[in-house]
Tab-separated table of C-alpha atoms and ligand atoms in Angstrom:
chain	number	residue	atom	x	y	z
A	1395	MET	CA	-22.975	-20.787	-14.177
A	1396	THR	CA	-25.018	-18.847	-11.650
A	1397	HIS	CA	-23.946	-15.886	-9.481
A	1398	ASP	CA	-23.826	-18.102	-6.466
A	1399	GLU	CA	-21.466	-20.514	-8.296
A	1400	LEU	CA	-19.441	-17.456	-9.393
A	1401	LEU	CA	-18.656	-16.716	-5.807
A	1402	GLU	CA	-17.356	-20.174	-5.245
A	1403	TRP	CA	-15.344	-20.168	-8.422
A	1404	SER	CA	-13.976	-16.605	-7.819
A	1405	ARG	CA	-12.528	-17.948	-4.497
A	1406	ARG	CA	-10.860	-20.887	-6.444
A	1407	ALA	CA	-9.612	-18.434	-9.092
A	1408	ALA	CA	-8.095	-16.226	-6.294
A	1409	ALA	CA	-6.400	-19.256	-4.682
A	1410	TRP	CA	-5.139	-20.376	-8.038
A	1411	ALA	CA	-3.799	-16.853	-8.718
A	1412	LEU	CA	-1.749	-16.823	-5.375
A	1413	ASP	CA	-0.299	-20.338	-6.251
A	1414	TYR	CA	0.554	-19.178	-9.811
A	1415	HIS	CA	2.332	-16.103	-8.443
A	1416	ASN	CA	4.170	-18.103	-5.708
A	1417	GLY	CA	5.469	-20.634	-8.272
A	1418	MET	CA	6.507	-17.987	-10.772
A	1419	ARG	CA	10.205	-18.043	-10.235
A	1420	ASP	CA	10.312	-21.774	-11.077
A	1421	ARG	CA	8.684	-21.308	-14.527
A	1422	PRO	CA	10.569	-20.347	-17.693
A	1423	VAL	CA	9.838	-16.721	-18.356
A	1424	ARG	CA	9.086	-17.134	-22.092
A	1425	ALA	CA	6.614	-19.773	-23.135
A	1426	GLN	CA	8.404	-22.863	-24.271
A	1427	VAL	CA	5.692	-24.186	-26.687
A	1428	ALA	CA	5.741	-24.658	-30.428
A	1429	TYR	CA	3.643	-22.545	-32.674
A	1430	GLY	CA	0.190	-24.234	-33.273
A	1431	ALA	CA	0.620	-26.651	-30.296
A	1432	THR	CA	-2.058	-24.983	-28.094
A	1433	ALA	CA	-4.654	-24.625	-30.808
A	1434	ALA	CA	-4.191	-28.396	-31.518
A	1435	ARG	CA	-5.279	-29.169	-27.998
A	1436	LEU	CA	-8.653	-27.529	-28.356
A	1437	PRO	CA	-11.621	-29.276	-30.018
A	1438	GLY	CA	-12.527	-27.868	-33.450
A	1439	THR	CA	-16.123	-27.024	-32.528
A	1440	PRO	CA	-17.808	-25.425	-29.557
A	1441	PRO	CA	-19.913	-27.698	-27.199
A	1442	GLU	CA	-23.606	-28.059	-27.867
A	1443	ALA	CA	-24.397	-28.864	-24.264
A	1444	PRO	CA	-23.241	-27.019	-21.114
A	1445	GLU	CA	-20.033	-28.501	-19.507
A	1446	PRO	CA	-19.357	-28.516	-15.833
A	1447	MET	CA	-17.065	-25.753	-14.528
A	1448	ASP	CA	-14.756	-28.439	-13.006
A	1449	ALA	CA	-13.871	-29.582	-16.520
A	1450	ILE	CA	-13.383	-26.085	-17.888
A	1451	PHE	CA	-11.217	-25.118	-14.994
A	1452	ALA	CA	-9.212	-28.294	-15.289
A	1453	ASP	CA	-8.486	-27.625	-18.865
A	1454	PHE	CA	-7.528	-24.087	-18.135
A	1455	GLU	CA	-4.947	-25.425	-15.644
A	1456	ALA	CA	-3.709	-28.054	-18.048
A	1457	ILE	CA	-3.434	-25.876	-21.154
A	1458	VAL	CA	-2.942	-22.166	-20.429
A	1459	PRO	CA	-0.176	-21.619	-17.919
A	1460	ASP	CA	2.498	-23.646	-19.869
A	1461	ALA	CA	1.554	-21.981	-22.991
A	1462	THR	CA	1.930	-18.475	-21.519
A	1463	THR	CA	4.891	-16.016	-21.401
A	1464	HIS	CA	4.792	-14.842	-17.932
A	1465	TRP	CA	4.616	-11.033	-18.018
A	1466	GLN	CA	4.486	-10.838	-14.186
A	1467	HIS	CA	7.592	-12.912	-13.803
A	1468	PRO	CA	10.245	-10.960	-11.681
A	1469	ARG	CA	12.824	-11.860	-14.318
A	1470	PHE	CA	10.977	-10.447	-17.267
A	1471	PHE	CA	13.456	-7.970	-18.918
A	1472	ALA	CA	11.991	-7.975	-22.442
A	1473	TYR	CA	10.118	-5.220	-24.266
A	1474	PHE	CA	8.702	-3.021	-21.493
A	1475	ALA	CA	7.133	-4.598	-18.528
A	1476	ALA	CA	3.345	-4.666	-18.386
A	1477	ASN	CA	2.918	-4.545	-14.587
A	1478	ALA	CA	-0.089	-5.774	-12.929
A	1479	SER	CA	0.212	-5.090	-9.186
A	1480	PRO	CA	-2.065	-7.065	-6.894
A	1481	ALA	CA	-4.038	-3.885	-6.053
A	1482	SER	CA	-4.843	-3.248	-9.694
A	1483	MET	CA	-5.894	-6.981	-10.168
A	1484	LEU	CA	-8.338	-6.405	-7.265
A	1485	ALA	CA	-9.728	-3.171	-8.882
A	1486	GLU	CA	-10.180	-4.989	-12.127
A	1487	GLN	CA	-12.177	-7.772	-10.329
A	1488	LEU	CA	-14.479	-5.180	-9.037
A	1489	ALA	CA	-14.740	-3.269	-12.252
A	1490	ASN	CA	-15.505	-6.597	-13.998
A	1491	ALA	CA	-18.233	-7.202	-11.406
A	1492	ILE	CA	-19.841	-3.855	-12.079
A	1493	ALA	CA	-19.238	-4.304	-15.918
A	1494	ALA	CA	-20.375	-0.786	-16.634
A	1495	GLN	CA	-20.074	0.993	-19.985
A	1496	ALA	CA	-18.317	4.312	-19.071
A	1497	MET	CA	-19.158	5.891	-22.500
A	1498	LEU	CA	-21.270	8.811	-20.927
A	1499	TRP	CA	-21.246	10.570	-17.524
A	1500	GLN	CA	-24.820	9.318	-17.107
A	1501	THR	CA	-23.930	5.733	-17.942
A	1502	SER	CA	-21.365	5.608	-15.206
A	1503	PRO	CA	-21.005	8.710	-12.964
A	1504	ALA	CA	-18.453	7.092	-10.735
A	1505	ALA	CA	-16.191	5.961	-13.584
A	1506	THR	CA	-16.312	9.441	-15.259
A	1507	GLU	CA	-15.669	11.469	-12.092
A	1508	ILE	CA	-12.904	9.052	-10.664
A	1509	GLU	CA	-11.406	9.184	-14.098
A	1510	GLN	CA	-11.250	13.107	-13.897
A	1511	VAL	CA	-9.878	13.016	-10.490
A	1512	MET	CA	-7.256	10.274	-11.236
A	1513	VAL	CA	-6.051	12.210	-14.361
A	1514	GLY	CA	-5.491	15.178	-12.064
A	1515	TRP	CA	-3.698	13.063	-9.413
A	1516	LEU	CA	-1.436	11.666	-12.098
A	1517	ARG	CA	-0.726	14.954	-13.689
A	1518	ASP	CA	0.378	16.370	-10.417
A	1519	ALA	CA	2.385	13.211	-9.563
A	1520	LEU	CA	4.392	13.733	-12.832
A	1521	GLY	CA	4.823	17.414	-12.049
A	1522	LEU	CA	2.726	18.542	-15.034
A	1523	ALA	CA	1.199	22.058	-15.172
A	1524	PRO	CA	-2.245	22.159	-13.430
A	1525	ALA	CA	-3.831	23.278	-16.706
A	1526	PHE	CA	-3.734	19.844	-18.249
A	1527	ALA	CA	-7.028	17.896	-18.403
A	1528	GLY	CA	-7.041	14.374	-19.788
A	1529	THR	CA	-8.623	10.982	-20.351
A	1530	ILE	CA	-7.829	7.290	-20.138
A	1531	HIS	CA	-7.472	5.186	-23.308
A	1532	ASP	CA	-6.811	1.479	-23.785
A	1533	SER	CA	-3.370	2.130	-25.226
A	1534	ALA	CA	-0.753	4.644	-26.205
A	1535	THR	CA	-1.484	3.743	-29.786
A	1536	THR	CA	-5.054	5.026	-29.492
A	1537	ALA	CA	-3.889	8.251	-27.745
A	1538	THR	CA	-1.295	8.865	-30.423
A	1539	LEU	CA	-3.925	8.206	-33.159
A	1540	CYS	CA	-6.355	10.694	-31.483
A	1541	ALA	CA	-3.502	13.300	-31.360
A	1542	VAL	CA	-2.630	12.693	-35.029
A	1543	LEU	CA	-6.301	12.965	-36.104
A	1544	THR	CA	-6.461	16.345	-34.109
A	1545	MET	CA	-3.293	17.515	-35.984
A	1546	ARG	CA	-4.835	16.572	-39.214
A	1547	ASP	CA	-8.145	18.362	-38.755
A	1548	ARG	CA	-6.705	21.450	-37.052
A	1549	ALA	CA	-4.162	21.921	-39.928
A	1550	LEU	CA	-6.990	21.634	-42.477
A	1551	GLY	CA	-9.089	24.218	-40.542
A	1552	TRP	CA	-11.568	21.366	-39.606
A	1553	ARG	CA	-12.872	21.155	-43.063
A	1554	SER	CA	-11.761	17.516	-43.223
A	1555	VAL	CA	-14.209	16.580	-40.537
A	1556	ASP	CA	-16.986	17.085	-42.994
A	1557	GLU	CA	-15.320	16.863	-46.351
A	1558	GLY	CA	-12.544	14.285	-45.856
A	1559	LEU	CA	-9.151	14.622	-47.360
A	1560	CYS	CA	-10.096	14.713	-51.092
A	1561	GLY	CA	-8.587	17.861	-52.625
A	1562	ALA	CA	-6.975	18.827	-49.318
A	1563	PRO	CA	-3.239	19.819	-49.246
A	1564	ARG	CA	-0.804	17.144	-48.514
A	1565	LEU	CA	-0.136	17.025	-44.839
A	1566	ARG	CA	3.169	16.410	-43.132
A	1567	ILE	CA	3.765	15.013	-39.654
A	1568	TYR	CA	7.312	15.028	-38.007
A	1569	ALA	CA	8.905	12.603	-35.693
A	1570	SER	CA	12.322	10.984	-35.272
A	1571	ALA	CA	13.370	7.626	-36.365
A	1572	GLN	CA	13.431	6.555	-32.795
A	1573	THR	CA	9.657	7.048	-32.449
A	1574	HIS	CA	7.396	3.990	-31.846
A	1575	SER	CA	5.655	2.381	-34.842
A	1576	SER	CA	2.309	3.496	-33.315
A	1577	VAL	CA	3.128	6.960	-34.832
A	1578	ASP	CA	3.450	5.195	-38.268
A	1579	LYS	CA	0.189	3.379	-37.699
A	1580	ALA	CA	-1.530	6.628	-36.660
A	1581	VAL	CA	-0.463	8.448	-39.802
A	1582	ARG	CA	-1.640	5.591	-41.910
A	1583	LEU	CA	-4.997	5.375	-40.140
A	1584	ALA	CA	-5.488	9.110	-40.341
A	1585	GLY	CA	-5.257	8.964	-44.061
A	1586	ILE	CA	-2.191	11.120	-44.078
A	1587	GLY	CA	-0.087	8.333	-45.595
A	1588	GLN	CA	3.126	6.868	-44.334
A	1589	ALA	CA	5.216	8.807	-46.908
A	1590	ASN	CA	4.168	11.940	-45.235
A	1591	LEU	CA	5.571	11.010	-41.834
A	1592	VAL	CA	8.916	12.774	-41.951
A	1593	LYS	CA	11.559	10.980	-39.863
A	1594	VAL	CA	13.685	13.937	-38.720
A	1595	PRO	CA	17.443	13.255	-38.228
A	1596	THR	CA	18.657	12.793	-34.702
A	1597	ALA	CA	21.641	14.172	-32.974
A	1598	ASP	CA	24.472	12.144	-31.357
A	1599	ASP	CA	22.293	11.332	-28.275
A	1600	HIS	CA	19.620	9.864	-30.689
A	1601	GLY	CA	17.209	12.640	-29.790
A	1602	MET	CA	15.535	14.685	-32.547
A	1603	ASP	CA	17.757	17.473	-33.812
A	1604	PRO	CA	15.634	20.643	-33.479
A	1605	ALA	CA	17.448	22.479	-36.180
A	1606	ALA	CA	16.892	19.556	-38.515
A	1607	LEU	CA	13.198	19.628	-37.611
A	1608	ASP	CA	13.005	23.269	-38.411
A	1609	ALA	CA	14.828	22.702	-41.714
A	1610	ALA	CA	12.514	19.870	-42.668
A	1611	ILE	CA	9.364	21.964	-41.957
A	1612	ARG	CA	10.728	24.947	-44.094
A	1613	ALA	CA	11.645	22.670	-46.972
A	1614	ASP	CA	8.180	21.209	-46.857
A	1615	LEU	CA	6.573	24.660	-46.910
A	1616	VAL	CA	8.593	25.609	-49.971
A	1617	ALA	CA	7.529	22.328	-51.600
A	1618	GLY	CA	3.909	23.012	-51.041
A	1619	TYR	CA	3.098	20.594	-48.177
A	1620	LYS	CA	1.001	21.583	-45.202
A	1621	PRO	CA	2.930	20.744	-41.990
A	1622	ALA	CA	0.428	19.570	-39.305
A	1623	GLY	CA	2.188	18.513	-36.149
A	1624	VAL	CA	5.193	17.092	-34.389
A	1625	VAL	CA	5.276	13.847	-32.337
A	1626	MET	CA	8.103	13.692	-29.860
A	1627	CYS	CA	9.773	10.533	-28.567
A	1628	PHE	CA	10.354	10.537	-24.818
A	1629	GLY	CA	11.814	7.172	-23.992
A	1630	GLY	CA	11.856	5.294	-27.193
A	1631	THR	CA	11.172	1.660	-27.255
A	1632	SER	CA	14.316	0.522	-29.036
A	1633	ILE	CA	17.109	2.186	-26.949
A	1634	GLY	CA	15.216	4.689	-24.797
A	1635	ALA	CA	15.898	7.897	-26.907
A	1636	PHE	CA	14.760	11.179	-25.610
A	1637	ASP	CA	14.047	14.029	-28.020
A	1638	PRO	CA	14.834	17.542	-26.545
A	1639	VAL	CA	11.264	18.357	-25.702
A	1640	ALA	CA	11.544	22.158	-25.039
A	1641	GLU	CA	13.603	22.806	-28.212
A	1642	CYS	CA	11.423	20.706	-30.455
A	1643	ILE	CA	8.196	22.259	-29.075
A	1644	ALA	CA	9.650	25.689	-29.555
A	1645	VAL	CA	10.274	24.904	-33.300
A	1646	ALA	CA	6.785	23.374	-33.738
A	1647	LYS	CA	5.122	26.408	-32.101
A	1648	ALA	CA	7.071	28.839	-34.269
A	1649	HIS	CA	5.411	27.124	-37.215
A	1650	ASP	CA	2.011	26.862	-35.287
A	1651	LEU	CA	2.086	23.137	-35.320
A	1652	TYR	CA	0.255	20.825	-32.750
A	1653	THR	CA	2.551	18.762	-30.507
A	1654	HIS	CA	2.165	15.404	-28.995
A	1655	VAL	CA	4.726	13.786	-26.610
A	1656	ASP	CA	4.904	9.950	-26.573
A	1657	ALA	CA	6.127	9.034	-23.121
A	1658	ALA	CA	4.376	5.700	-23.049
A	1659	TRP	CA	7.138	3.986	-21.022
A	1660	ALA	CA	9.372	6.777	-19.467
A	1661	GLY	CA	6.460	8.901	-18.370
A	1662	SER	CA	5.942	6.896	-15.266
A	1663	ALA	CA	9.553	7.691	-14.117
A	1664	MET	CA	8.491	11.451	-13.863
A	1665	ILE	CA	6.794	10.663	-10.512
A	1666	CYS	CA	10.555	10.946	-9.284
A	1667	PRO	CA	11.370	14.649	-9.435
A	1668	GLU	CA	15.104	13.940	-10.047
A	1669	PHE	CA	14.287	12.612	-13.565
A	1670	ARG	CA	12.072	15.494	-14.563
A	1671	GLN	CA	14.803	17.585	-16.271
A	1672	LEU	CA	14.611	15.044	-19.055
A	1673	TRP	CA	11.291	16.425	-20.146
A	1674	ASP	CA	11.926	20.227	-19.322
A	1675	GLY	CA	9.482	22.220	-21.360
A	1676	VAL	CA	6.779	19.523	-21.598
A	1677	ASP	CA	4.267	21.973	-20.144
A	1678	ARG	CA	4.030	23.612	-23.588
A	1679	ALA	CA	2.936	20.401	-25.182
A	1680	ASP	CA	-0.607	20.061	-26.562
A	1681	SER	CA	-0.791	16.332	-25.695
A	1682	VAL	CA	1.185	13.888	-23.714
A	1683	VAL	CA	0.625	10.201	-23.271
A	1684	PHE	CA	2.013	7.813	-20.828
A	1685	ASN	CA	1.095	4.230	-19.922
A	1686	PRO	CA	0.471	3.497	-16.144
A	1687	HIS	CA	0.134	-0.024	-17.482
A	1688	LYS	CA	3.864	-0.221	-18.070
A	1689	TRP	CA	6.069	0.988	-15.152
A	1690	LEU	CA	3.352	2.118	-12.602
A	1691	GLY	CA	1.690	-1.237	-11.861
A	1692	VAL	CA	-1.828	-0.265	-13.054
A	1693	GLN	CA	-2.452	-3.277	-15.294
A	1694	PHE	CA	-3.134	-3.250	-19.000
A	1695	ASP	CA	-5.041	-1.600	-20.372
A	1696	CYS	CA	-4.477	1.907	-19.101
A	1697	ALA	CA	-2.940	4.766	-21.203
A	1698	VAL	CA	-3.431	8.409	-19.840
A	1699	GLN	CA	-3.409	11.246	-22.382
A	1700	PHE	CA	-2.991	14.720	-20.885
A	1701	LEU	CA	-4.398	17.633	-23.012
A	1702	ALA	CA	-3.620	21.298	-22.718
A	1703	ASP	CA	-6.920	21.899	-24.270
A	1704	PRO	CA	-9.358	19.049	-24.923
A	1705	ALA	CA	-11.531	21.121	-27.215
A	1706	PRO	CA	-9.615	20.461	-30.478
A	1707	GLN	CA	-9.633	16.715	-29.986
A	1708	ILE	CA	-13.328	16.732	-29.159
A	1709	ARG	CA	-13.884	18.770	-32.284
A	1710	SER	CA	-12.284	15.967	-34.300
A	1711	LEU	CA	-13.693	12.988	-32.597
A	1712	GLY	CA	-16.859	14.007	-30.563
A	1713	LEU	CA	-20.362	13.115	-31.819
A	1714	ARG	CA	-23.484	13.516	-29.708
A	1715	PRO	CA	-26.390	11.906	-31.617
A	1716	ASP	CA	-29.932	12.140	-30.115
A	1717	TYR	CA	-29.625	8.729	-28.357
A	1718	LEU	CA	-26.474	9.722	-26.476
A	1719	GLN	CA	-27.706	12.994	-25.005
A	1720	THR	CA	-28.022	13.661	-21.466
A	1721	LEU	CA	-31.235	15.732	-21.176
A	1722	GLY	CA	-30.800	19.190	-19.788
A	1723	GLN	CA	-27.018	18.752	-19.264
A	1724	GLU	CA	-25.242	19.730	-22.523
A	1725	GLU	CA	-22.072	20.999	-20.704
A	1726	ILE	CA	-21.335	17.574	-19.215
A	1727	VAL	CA	-18.001	15.656	-19.815
A	1728	ASN	CA	-18.722	12.448	-21.885
A	1729	PHE	CA	-15.304	10.814	-22.259
A	1730	ASN	CA	-16.404	8.820	-25.389
A	1731	GLU	CA	-16.132	12.149	-27.157
A	1732	TRP	CA	-12.480	12.402	-26.388
A	1733	THR	CA	-11.448	9.062	-27.904
A	1734	VAL	CA	-12.143	6.531	-30.665
A	1735	PRO	CA	-14.445	3.787	-29.357
A	1736	LEU	CA	-17.818	4.671	-27.863
A	1737	GLY	CA	-17.815	1.958	-25.164
A	1738	ARG	CA	-15.324	2.360	-22.470
A	1739	ARG	CA	-14.128	0.342	-19.501
A	1740	PHE	CA	-13.948	1.654	-15.968
A	1741	ARG	CA	-10.228	1.970	-15.916
A	1742	ALA	CA	-9.849	4.750	-13.322
A	1743	LEU	CA	-10.719	2.313	-10.553
A	1744	LYS	CA	-7.309	0.512	-10.835
A	1745	ILE	CA	-5.467	3.761	-10.783
A	1746	TRP	CA	-7.232	4.750	-7.673
A	1747	PHE	CA	-6.536	1.486	-5.903
A	1748	VAL	CA	-2.800	1.418	-7.052
A	1749	LEU	CA	-2.035	4.991	-5.972
A	1750	ARG	CA	-3.548	4.368	-2.673
A	1751	ALA	CA	-2.284	0.904	-1.967
A	1752	TYR	CA	1.370	1.689	-2.708
A	1753	GLY	CA	1.405	5.441	-2.397
A	1754	LEU	CA	3.700	7.608	-4.628
A	1755	GLU	CA	6.611	6.795	-2.355
A	1756	GLY	CA	6.107	2.992	-2.852
A	1757	LEU	CA	6.096	3.480	-6.640
A	1758	ARG	CA	8.972	5.837	-6.706
A	1759	MET	CA	11.104	3.454	-4.666
A	1760	ARG	CA	10.507	0.663	-7.240
A	1761	ILE	CA	11.445	2.954	-10.229
A	1762	ARG	CA	14.520	4.211	-8.394
A	1763	ASN	CA	15.584	0.684	-7.665
A	1764	HIS	CA	15.109	-0.330	-11.316
A	1765	VAL	CA	17.205	2.543	-12.585
A	1766	CYS	CA	19.930	1.818	-10.077
A	1767	TRP	CA	20.021	-1.918	-10.686
A	1768	ALA	CA	20.047	-1.477	-14.512
A	1769	ALA	CA	23.236	0.636	-14.126
A	1770	GLU	CA	24.833	-1.908	-11.905
A	1771	LEU	CA	23.976	-4.697	-14.361
A	1772	ALA	CA	25.290	-2.670	-17.346
A	1773	ASP	CA	28.417	-2.139	-15.502
A	1774	ILE	CA	28.975	-5.904	-14.794
A	1775	ILE	CA	28.184	-6.808	-18.386
A	1776	ALA	CA	30.576	-4.127	-19.873
A	1777	HIS	CA	33.483	-5.913	-18.029
A	1778	MET	CA	32.515	-9.409	-19.308
A	1779	ASP	CA	34.645	-11.041	-21.912
A	1780	GLY	CA	33.288	-10.490	-25.456
A	1781	PHE	CA	30.459	-8.222	-24.270
A	1782	GLU	CA	30.008	-4.535	-25.219
A	1783	ILE	CA	27.472	-2.096	-24.011
A	1784	THR	CA	26.048	-0.666	-27.161
A	1785	THR	CA	23.703	2.035	-25.526
A	1786	PRO	CA	24.088	3.097	-21.912
A	1787	PRO	CA	21.195	2.952	-19.538
A	1788	ALA	CA	18.437	5.400	-20.445
A	1789	LEU	CA	16.557	5.258	-17.098
A	1790	SER	CA	16.486	1.478	-16.881
A	1791	LEU	CA	16.899	0.384	-20.475
A	1792	PHE	CA	20.189	-0.456	-22.128
A	1793	THR	CA	21.531	-2.601	-24.909
A	1794	PHE	CA	24.554	-4.778	-25.391
A	1795	ARG	CA	26.033	-7.147	-27.937
A	1796	TYR	CA	28.280	-10.178	-27.748
A	1797	ARG	CA	31.142	-10.407	-30.315
A	1798	ASP	CA	29.119	-10.021	-33.597
A	1799	ASP	CA	25.574	-10.112	-34.882
A	1800	ALA	CA	25.444	-13.922	-35.309
A	1801	ALA	CA	26.966	-14.611	-31.907
A	1802	THR	CA	24.523	-12.107	-30.295
A	1803	ALA	CA	21.505	-13.604	-31.933
A	1804	ASP	CA	22.611	-17.156	-31.062
A	1805	LEU	CA	23.147	-16.096	-27.457
A	1806	LEU	CA	19.678	-14.445	-27.200
A	1807	THR	CA	18.026	-17.652	-28.445
A	1808	ARG	CA	19.978	-19.688	-25.846
A	1809	VAL	CA	19.063	-17.223	-23.048
A	1810	ASN	CA	15.226	-17.460	-23.783
A	1811	ASP	CA	15.357	-21.273	-24.379
A	1812	ASP	CA	16.970	-21.518	-20.974
A	1813	GLY	CA	14.073	-19.481	-19.500
A	1814	ARG	CA	15.536	-18.081	-16.293
A	1815	VAL	CA	15.328	-14.606	-17.767
A	1816	TYR	CA	13.585	-13.155	-20.746
A	1817	LEU	CA	15.424	-10.585	-23.070
A	1818	THR	CA	14.543	-9.287	-26.554
A	1819	GLN	CA	16.394	-7.675	-29.422
A	1820	THR	CA	16.478	-4.508	-31.499
A	1821	ARG	CA	18.708	-3.107	-34.203
A	1822	HIS	CA	20.919	-0.155	-33.355
A	1823	GLU	CA	23.076	1.702	-35.987
A	1824	GLY	CA	22.890	-1.444	-38.106
A	1825	GLN	CA	23.826	-3.905	-35.389
A	1826	PHE	CA	21.828	-6.632	-33.819
A	1827	VAL	CA	21.708	-5.861	-30.156
A	1828	ILE	CA	20.003	-7.214	-27.070
A	1829	ARG	CA	17.850	-4.991	-24.855
A	1830	VAL	CA	17.671	-5.196	-21.089
A	1831	GLN	CA	14.813	-3.347	-19.521
A	1832	VAL	CA	14.481	-3.481	-15.705
A	1833	GLY	CA	11.014	-2.649	-14.645
A	1834	GLN	CA	8.985	-5.557	-13.394
A	1835	PHE	CA	6.965	-4.622	-10.267
A	1836	ASP	CA	8.258	-7.551	-8.115
A	1837	CYS	CA	11.890	-7.934	-9.263
A	1838	THR	CA	14.533	-7.860	-6.795
A	1839	ARG	CA	18.296	-6.962	-7.117
A	1840	ASP	CA	19.072	-10.694	-7.216
A	1841	ASP	CA	16.632	-11.139	-10.128
A	1842	VAL	CA	18.443	-8.497	-12.092
A	1843	MET	CA	21.885	-9.831	-11.360
A	1844	THR	CA	20.712	-13.282	-12.674
A	1845	VAL	CA	20.939	-11.789	-16.181
A	1846	ALA	CA	24.772	-11.480	-15.905
A	1847	GLU	CA	25.011	-15.003	-14.425
A	1848	VAL	CA	22.912	-16.508	-17.251
A	1849	LEU	CA	24.971	-14.475	-19.914
A	1850	ALA	CA	28.242	-15.624	-18.370
A	1851	ARG	CA	27.188	-19.184	-18.273
A	1852	LEU	CA	25.597	-19.404	-21.781
A	1853	SER	CA	28.268	-17.566	-23.614
A	1854	GLN	CA	30.868	-20.020	-22.442
A	1855	GLY	CA	32.090	-22.265	-25.275
A	1856	SER	CA	30.096	-20.331	-27.954
B	1388	PLP	C1	4.683	0.768	-25.559
B	1388	PLP	C2	4.965	1.914	-26.277
B	1388	PLP	C3	3.844	2.330	-27.200
B	1388	PLP	C4	2.627	1.494	-27.466
B	1388	PLP	O1	1.915	1.257	-26.305
B	1388	PLP	P1	0.459	0.529	-26.410
B	1388	PLP	O2	-0.137	1.139	-25.183
B	1388	PLP	O3	0.660	-0.871	-26.321
B	1388	PLP	O4	-0.208	1.017	-27.615
B	1388	PLP	C5	4.097	3.534	-27.781
B	1388	PLP	N1	5.207	4.239	-27.612
B	1388	PLP	C6	6.162	3.847	-26.806
B	1388	PLP	C7	7.369	4.831	-26.673
B	1388	PLP	C8	6.042	2.640	-26.174
B	1388	PLP	O5	7.035	2.274	-25.298
């Protein structure tokens, strides 16, 4: 393919994208294909000779859309939405065309400086203190890993950076049982070991109990462990649990521990001032991550990490070998030193486009609608025969069950086979429950109310 042909095919791809979007509501949300069926449709070996783009494109249309779970479907209520607004798709096309490596300032001044400005815009939009700097990672998992690596090295007086963990005291990281599994993964990858991630008991509202956190740290100190940091859950994936941020940070700081707040999903809602009391005290955190690629419409991948002071993280992660120096400019910001990979995509462009194309008011309106519609839907389900709300709406996420575990699981299977809406499950206090998460960028009130209709219809006779 030549660049001239790319122009023609880009036009066709854009036309296909519009058709795909317009036909979305007629498709089942979750893919209805069997495991292995798609792989079986591809030849076992790559072609030796070039193939015409017509044939490649035809196969794409024949094979891919039907074997896809449609994340941009307005009736996607599973997991958390991974919203790709049209403005972010356009920005991604342009970033793809430039295809720069934004690893150093010098390798992409626009990417680095727009990233700095966008982190500042988002910090202000969320109401965070002006002192926070930050960077963009691929995912919240990576940001949390970076924070845990920083906790580790800081607790060991940075000796671990050179010497590794051999002979070092046994570290402890604290988080609640509601925290996302990315924290477990970070602790594993950091060489701290899963057994040293202390799951602190939660209070009745499923947020971490600060007194229990304090007790756990004290007990570990007596037992000879080295506490290193606390990861707070702000909008847990399972049921939307919120740790009391101010109290937990106060306990952590009293023991000189580094703090990281995982607000991957719920952070976006902080563009609405009326929700900010949920994270009162967050300005004392050392690190905060949220995913614009979830609720804000800035398509995957885009996770923003705010840092009260970037220096400790750079001390853990930053390397500047001869071949990556920018001659005569040692003080410059090179974002690869803030994160794990060297190579970096130009992710700030899509934030810039989205914030300008919809404005904070346009984005707030969506989030407020989602929160409101989730409450309305939960209320309807609460009054349906055999249904019970198991956790009330936390912003726009709630859970329910139908009769017992078996009936709930059976209903979920039927809902997703039906395809008009897509829901997923979790376990809460030992029970199998269904999650409803309202957050798709294009969803309407009617789309949300379809959930109640589908549940009423499919639970009949079961
Ligand atoms: C989605 C989510 C994550 C992981 O996000 P990635 O960006 O996919 O790594 C972590 N924590 C919470 C609370 C989440 O909702």
